[in-house]
PDB file of C-alpha atoms in Angstrom:
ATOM      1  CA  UNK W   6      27.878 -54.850  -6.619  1.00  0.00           C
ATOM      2  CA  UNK W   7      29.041 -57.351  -9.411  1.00  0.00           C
ATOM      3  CA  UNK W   8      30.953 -56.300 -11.553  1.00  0.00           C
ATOM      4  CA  UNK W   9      29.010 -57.173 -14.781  1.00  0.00           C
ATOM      5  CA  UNK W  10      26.352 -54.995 -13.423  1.00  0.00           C
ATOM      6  CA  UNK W  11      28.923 -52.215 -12.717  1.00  0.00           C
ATOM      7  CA  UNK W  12      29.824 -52.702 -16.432  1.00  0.00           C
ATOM      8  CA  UNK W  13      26.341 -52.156 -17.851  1.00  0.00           C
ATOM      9  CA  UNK W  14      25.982 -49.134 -15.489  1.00  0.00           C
ATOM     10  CA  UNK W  15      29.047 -47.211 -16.885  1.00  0.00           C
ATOM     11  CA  UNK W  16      28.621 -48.309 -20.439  1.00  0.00           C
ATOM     12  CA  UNK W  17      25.184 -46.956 -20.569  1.00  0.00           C
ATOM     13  CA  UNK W  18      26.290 -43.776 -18.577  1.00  0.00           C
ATOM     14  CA  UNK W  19      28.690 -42.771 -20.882  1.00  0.00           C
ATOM     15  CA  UNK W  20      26.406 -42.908 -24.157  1.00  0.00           C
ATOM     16  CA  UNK W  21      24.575 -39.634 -23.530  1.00  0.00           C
ATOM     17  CA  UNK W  22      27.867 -37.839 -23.681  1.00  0.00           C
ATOM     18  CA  UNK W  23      28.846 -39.476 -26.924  1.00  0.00           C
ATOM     19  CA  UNK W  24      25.413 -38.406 -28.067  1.00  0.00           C
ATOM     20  CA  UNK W  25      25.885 -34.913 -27.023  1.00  0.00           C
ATOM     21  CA  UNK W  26      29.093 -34.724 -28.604  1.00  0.00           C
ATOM     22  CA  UNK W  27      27.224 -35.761 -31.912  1.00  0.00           C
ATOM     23  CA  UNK W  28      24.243 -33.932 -32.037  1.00  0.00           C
ATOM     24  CA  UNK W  29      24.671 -30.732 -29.869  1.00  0.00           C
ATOM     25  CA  UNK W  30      28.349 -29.847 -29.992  1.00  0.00           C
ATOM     26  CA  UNK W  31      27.818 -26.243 -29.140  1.00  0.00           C
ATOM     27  CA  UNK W  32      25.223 -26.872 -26.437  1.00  0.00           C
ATOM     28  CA  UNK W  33      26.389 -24.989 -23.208  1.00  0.00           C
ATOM     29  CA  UNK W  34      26.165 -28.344 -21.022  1.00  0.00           C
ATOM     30  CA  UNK W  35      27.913 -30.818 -23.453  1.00  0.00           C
ATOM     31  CA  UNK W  36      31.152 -29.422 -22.639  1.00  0.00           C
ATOM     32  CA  UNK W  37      30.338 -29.693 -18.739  1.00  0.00           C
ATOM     33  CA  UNK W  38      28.618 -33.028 -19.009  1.00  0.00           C
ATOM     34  CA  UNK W  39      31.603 -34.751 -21.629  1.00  0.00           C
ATOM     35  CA  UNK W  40      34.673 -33.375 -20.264  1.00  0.00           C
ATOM     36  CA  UNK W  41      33.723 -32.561 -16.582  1.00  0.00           C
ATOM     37  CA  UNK W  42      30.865 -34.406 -14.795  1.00  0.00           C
ATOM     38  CA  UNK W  43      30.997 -38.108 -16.900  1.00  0.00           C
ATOM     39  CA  UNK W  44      34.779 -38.935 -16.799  1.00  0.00           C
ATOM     40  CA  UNK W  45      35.457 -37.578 -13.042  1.00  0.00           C
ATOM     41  CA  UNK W  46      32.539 -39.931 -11.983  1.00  0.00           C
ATOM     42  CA  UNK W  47      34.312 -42.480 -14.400  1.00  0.00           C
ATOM     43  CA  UNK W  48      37.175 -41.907 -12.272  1.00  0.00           C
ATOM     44  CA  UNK W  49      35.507 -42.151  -9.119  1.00  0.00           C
ATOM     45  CA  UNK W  50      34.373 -45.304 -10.044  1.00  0.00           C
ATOM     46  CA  UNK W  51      37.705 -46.433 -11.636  1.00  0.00           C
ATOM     47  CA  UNK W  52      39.626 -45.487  -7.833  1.00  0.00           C
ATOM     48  CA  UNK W  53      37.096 -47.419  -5.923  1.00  0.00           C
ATOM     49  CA  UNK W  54      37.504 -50.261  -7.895  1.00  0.00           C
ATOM     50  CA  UNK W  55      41.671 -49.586  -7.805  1.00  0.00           C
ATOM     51  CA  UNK W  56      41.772 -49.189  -4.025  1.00  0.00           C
ATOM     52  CA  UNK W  57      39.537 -52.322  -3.391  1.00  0.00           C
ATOM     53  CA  UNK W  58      40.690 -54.554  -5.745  1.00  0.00           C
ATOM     54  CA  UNK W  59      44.353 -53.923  -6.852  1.00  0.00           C
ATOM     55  CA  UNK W  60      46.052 -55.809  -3.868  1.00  0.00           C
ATOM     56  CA  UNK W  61      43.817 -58.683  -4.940  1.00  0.00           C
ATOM     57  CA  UNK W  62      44.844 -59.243  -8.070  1.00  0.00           C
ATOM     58  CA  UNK W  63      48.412 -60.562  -8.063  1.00  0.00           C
ATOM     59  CA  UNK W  64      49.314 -58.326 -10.983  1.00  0.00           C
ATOM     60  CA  UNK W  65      50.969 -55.022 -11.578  1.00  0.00           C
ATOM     61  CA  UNK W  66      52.578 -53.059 -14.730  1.00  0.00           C
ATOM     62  CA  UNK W  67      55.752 -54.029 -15.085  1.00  0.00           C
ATOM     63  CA  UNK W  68      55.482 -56.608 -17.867  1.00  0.00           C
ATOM     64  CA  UNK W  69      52.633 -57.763 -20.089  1.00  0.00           C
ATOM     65  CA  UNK W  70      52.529 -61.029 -18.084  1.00  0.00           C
ATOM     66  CA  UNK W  71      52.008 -59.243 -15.059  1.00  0.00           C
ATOM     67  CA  UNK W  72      49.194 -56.854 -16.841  1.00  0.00           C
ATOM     68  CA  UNK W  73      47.827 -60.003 -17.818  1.00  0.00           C
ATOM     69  CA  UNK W  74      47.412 -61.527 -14.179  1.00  0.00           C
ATOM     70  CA  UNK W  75      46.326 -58.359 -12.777  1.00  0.00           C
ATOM     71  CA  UNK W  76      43.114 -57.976 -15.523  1.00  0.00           C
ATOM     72  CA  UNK W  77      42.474 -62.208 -14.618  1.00  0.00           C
ATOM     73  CA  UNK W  78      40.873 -60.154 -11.411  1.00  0.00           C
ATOM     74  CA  UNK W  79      37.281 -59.468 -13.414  1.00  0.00           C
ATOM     75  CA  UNK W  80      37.240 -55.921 -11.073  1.00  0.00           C
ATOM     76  CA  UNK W  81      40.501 -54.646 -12.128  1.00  0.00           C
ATOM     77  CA  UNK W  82      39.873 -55.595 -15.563  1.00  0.00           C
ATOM     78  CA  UNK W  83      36.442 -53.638 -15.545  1.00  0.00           C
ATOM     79  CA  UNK W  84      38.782 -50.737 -13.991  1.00  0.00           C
ATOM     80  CA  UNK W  85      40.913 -50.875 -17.234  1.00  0.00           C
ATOM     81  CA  UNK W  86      37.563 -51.135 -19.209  1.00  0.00           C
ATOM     82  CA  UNK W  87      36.475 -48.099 -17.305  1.00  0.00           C
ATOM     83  CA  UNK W  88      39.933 -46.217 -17.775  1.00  0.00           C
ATOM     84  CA  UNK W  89      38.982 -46.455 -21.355  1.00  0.00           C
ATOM     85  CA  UNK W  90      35.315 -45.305 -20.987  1.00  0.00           C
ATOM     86  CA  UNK W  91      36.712 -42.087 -18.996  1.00  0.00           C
ATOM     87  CA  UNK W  92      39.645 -40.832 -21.553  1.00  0.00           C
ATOM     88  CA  UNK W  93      38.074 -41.871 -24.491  1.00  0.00           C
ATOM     89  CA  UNK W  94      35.118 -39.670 -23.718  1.00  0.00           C
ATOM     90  CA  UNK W  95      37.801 -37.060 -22.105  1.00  0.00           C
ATOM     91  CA  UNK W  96      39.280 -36.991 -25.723  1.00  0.00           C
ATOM     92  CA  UNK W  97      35.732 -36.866 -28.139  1.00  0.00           C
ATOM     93  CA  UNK W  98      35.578 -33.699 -25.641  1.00  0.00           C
ATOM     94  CA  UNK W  99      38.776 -32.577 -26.877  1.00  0.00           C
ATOM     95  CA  UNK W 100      38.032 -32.922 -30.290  1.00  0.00           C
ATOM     96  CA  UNK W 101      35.036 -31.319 -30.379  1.00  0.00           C
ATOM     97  CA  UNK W 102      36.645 -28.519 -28.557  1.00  0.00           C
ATOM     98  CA  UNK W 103      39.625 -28.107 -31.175  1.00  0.00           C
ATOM     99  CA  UNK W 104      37.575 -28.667 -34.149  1.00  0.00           C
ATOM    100  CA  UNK W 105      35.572 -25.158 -32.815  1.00  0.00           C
ATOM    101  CA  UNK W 106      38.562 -23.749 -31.988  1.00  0.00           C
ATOM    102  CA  UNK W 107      39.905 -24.375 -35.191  1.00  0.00           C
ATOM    103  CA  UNK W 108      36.420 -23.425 -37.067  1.00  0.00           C
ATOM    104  CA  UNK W 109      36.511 -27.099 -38.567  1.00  0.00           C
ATOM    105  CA  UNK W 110      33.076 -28.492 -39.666  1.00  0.00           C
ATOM    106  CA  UNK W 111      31.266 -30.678 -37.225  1.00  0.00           C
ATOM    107  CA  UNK W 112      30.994 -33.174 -40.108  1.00  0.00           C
ATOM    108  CA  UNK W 113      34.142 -33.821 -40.434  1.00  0.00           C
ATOM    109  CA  UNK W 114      34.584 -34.567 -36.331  1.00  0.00           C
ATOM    110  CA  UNK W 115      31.544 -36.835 -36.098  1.00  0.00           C
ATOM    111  CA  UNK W 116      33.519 -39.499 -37.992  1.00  0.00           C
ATOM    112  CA  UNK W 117      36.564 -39.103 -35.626  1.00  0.00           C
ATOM    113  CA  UNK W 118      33.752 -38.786 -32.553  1.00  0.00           C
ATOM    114  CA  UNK W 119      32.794 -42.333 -33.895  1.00  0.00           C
ATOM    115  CA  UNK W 120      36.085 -44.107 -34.472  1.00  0.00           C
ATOM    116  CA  UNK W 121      37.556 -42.870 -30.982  1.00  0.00           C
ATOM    117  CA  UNK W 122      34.559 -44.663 -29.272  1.00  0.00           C
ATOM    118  CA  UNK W 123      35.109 -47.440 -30.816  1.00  0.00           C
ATOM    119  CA  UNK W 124      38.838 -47.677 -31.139  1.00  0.00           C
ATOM    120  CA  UNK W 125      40.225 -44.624 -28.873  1.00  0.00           C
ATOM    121  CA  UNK W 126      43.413 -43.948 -30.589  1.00  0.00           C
ATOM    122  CA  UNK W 127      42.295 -44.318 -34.447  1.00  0.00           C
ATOM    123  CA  UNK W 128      39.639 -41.734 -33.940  1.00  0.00           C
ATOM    124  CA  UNK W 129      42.618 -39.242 -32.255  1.00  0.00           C
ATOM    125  CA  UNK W 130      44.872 -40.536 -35.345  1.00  0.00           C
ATOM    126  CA  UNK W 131      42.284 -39.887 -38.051  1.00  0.00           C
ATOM    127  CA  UNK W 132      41.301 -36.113 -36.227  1.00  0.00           C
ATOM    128  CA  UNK W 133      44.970 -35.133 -36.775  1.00  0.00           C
ATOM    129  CA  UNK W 134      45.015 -36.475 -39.424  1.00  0.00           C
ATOM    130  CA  UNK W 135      41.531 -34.682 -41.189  1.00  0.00           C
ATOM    131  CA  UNK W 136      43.042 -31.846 -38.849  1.00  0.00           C
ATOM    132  CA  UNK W 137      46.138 -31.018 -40.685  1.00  0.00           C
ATOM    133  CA  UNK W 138      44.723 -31.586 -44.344  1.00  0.00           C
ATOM    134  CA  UNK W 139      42.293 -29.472 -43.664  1.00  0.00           C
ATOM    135  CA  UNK W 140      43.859 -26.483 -41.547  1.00  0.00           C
ATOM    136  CA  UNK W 141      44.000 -23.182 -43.433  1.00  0.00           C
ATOM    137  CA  UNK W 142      41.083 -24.855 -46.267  1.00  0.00           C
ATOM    138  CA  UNK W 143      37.427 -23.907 -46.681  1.00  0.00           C
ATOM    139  CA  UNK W 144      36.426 -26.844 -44.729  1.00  0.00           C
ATOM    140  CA  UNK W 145      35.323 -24.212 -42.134  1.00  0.00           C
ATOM    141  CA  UNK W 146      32.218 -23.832 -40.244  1.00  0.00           C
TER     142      UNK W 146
END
C-alpha cells in the first residue's frame, strides 16, 4: 500500500478516539478504545513499517542529519508521523484518566485534549500546568 494512503487510513482512525476523549470521557469503552485498542494497532502499523523500511532508508538516530536522511524515506517518515498519532492519543488517554482521578472538571481537560492533538507536548505542558493551579481548588467535578 502507498504510503499516502496508509496516512489517510491512520489519521482518520485515530479521530474517533479523540472524539471519545471529548465527548464521553467516562464511557466504559473510551478508555479501552483510546489507550488500548487504537495506539497498539498504531503500533502494529508503526513496526511493520520499521521492519520493512528502516534498512532502506540510509538513516538512523544518532544525529539530526542522520534523522533527517532516514525520514527522506516517505515510509519511515509516515512511521514517525504514526509514532506521533499512537502516543499522542496514548497521552489524551492519560489525561483524561488523571483529570478523574484527580476529580478535575472535564472542561478544563478538553482544552489540553485539543492542544496535545495538535501539538503533543503543549497540551501535556498546559495539563500540568491547569493541573497544579488547580489541585486542592473547587475546580472539581
Amino acid at each position: 500500500m502507498a504510503a499516502g494512503q496508509i496516512f489517510s487510513i491512520c489519521n482518520y482512525v485515530v479521530l474517533p478516539g479523540w472524539l471519545l476523549l471529548v465527548v464521553a470521557p467516562r464511557w466504559r469503552w473510551t478508555q479501552r478504545v483510546t489507550a488500548l485498542a487504537l495506539p497498539l494497532a498504531l503500533a502494529v502499523v508503526y513496526l511493520t513499517l520499521v521492519i520493512l523500511h528502516f534498512r532502506q532508508s540510509g538513516g538512523g538516530f544518532g544525529s539530526l542529519a542522520q534523522v533527517s536522511k532516514l525520514f527522506e524515506n516517505p515510509y519511515m517518515l509516515l512511521a514517525g508521523w504514526i509514532h506521533y498519532l499512537a502516543f499522542d492519543l496514548f497521552t489524551g488517554s492519560w489525561l483524561v484518566r488523571d483529570s478523574q482521578r484527580l476529580r478535575i472538571a472535564h472542561t478544563f481537560v478538553v482544552p489540553c485534549l485539543l492542544l496535545t492533538f495538535l501539538f503533543g507536548p503543549v497540551g501535556l505542558l498546559t495539563w500540568f500546568l491547569i493541573r497544579t493551579s488547580l489541585r486542592g481548588r473547587s475546580a472539581v467535578v
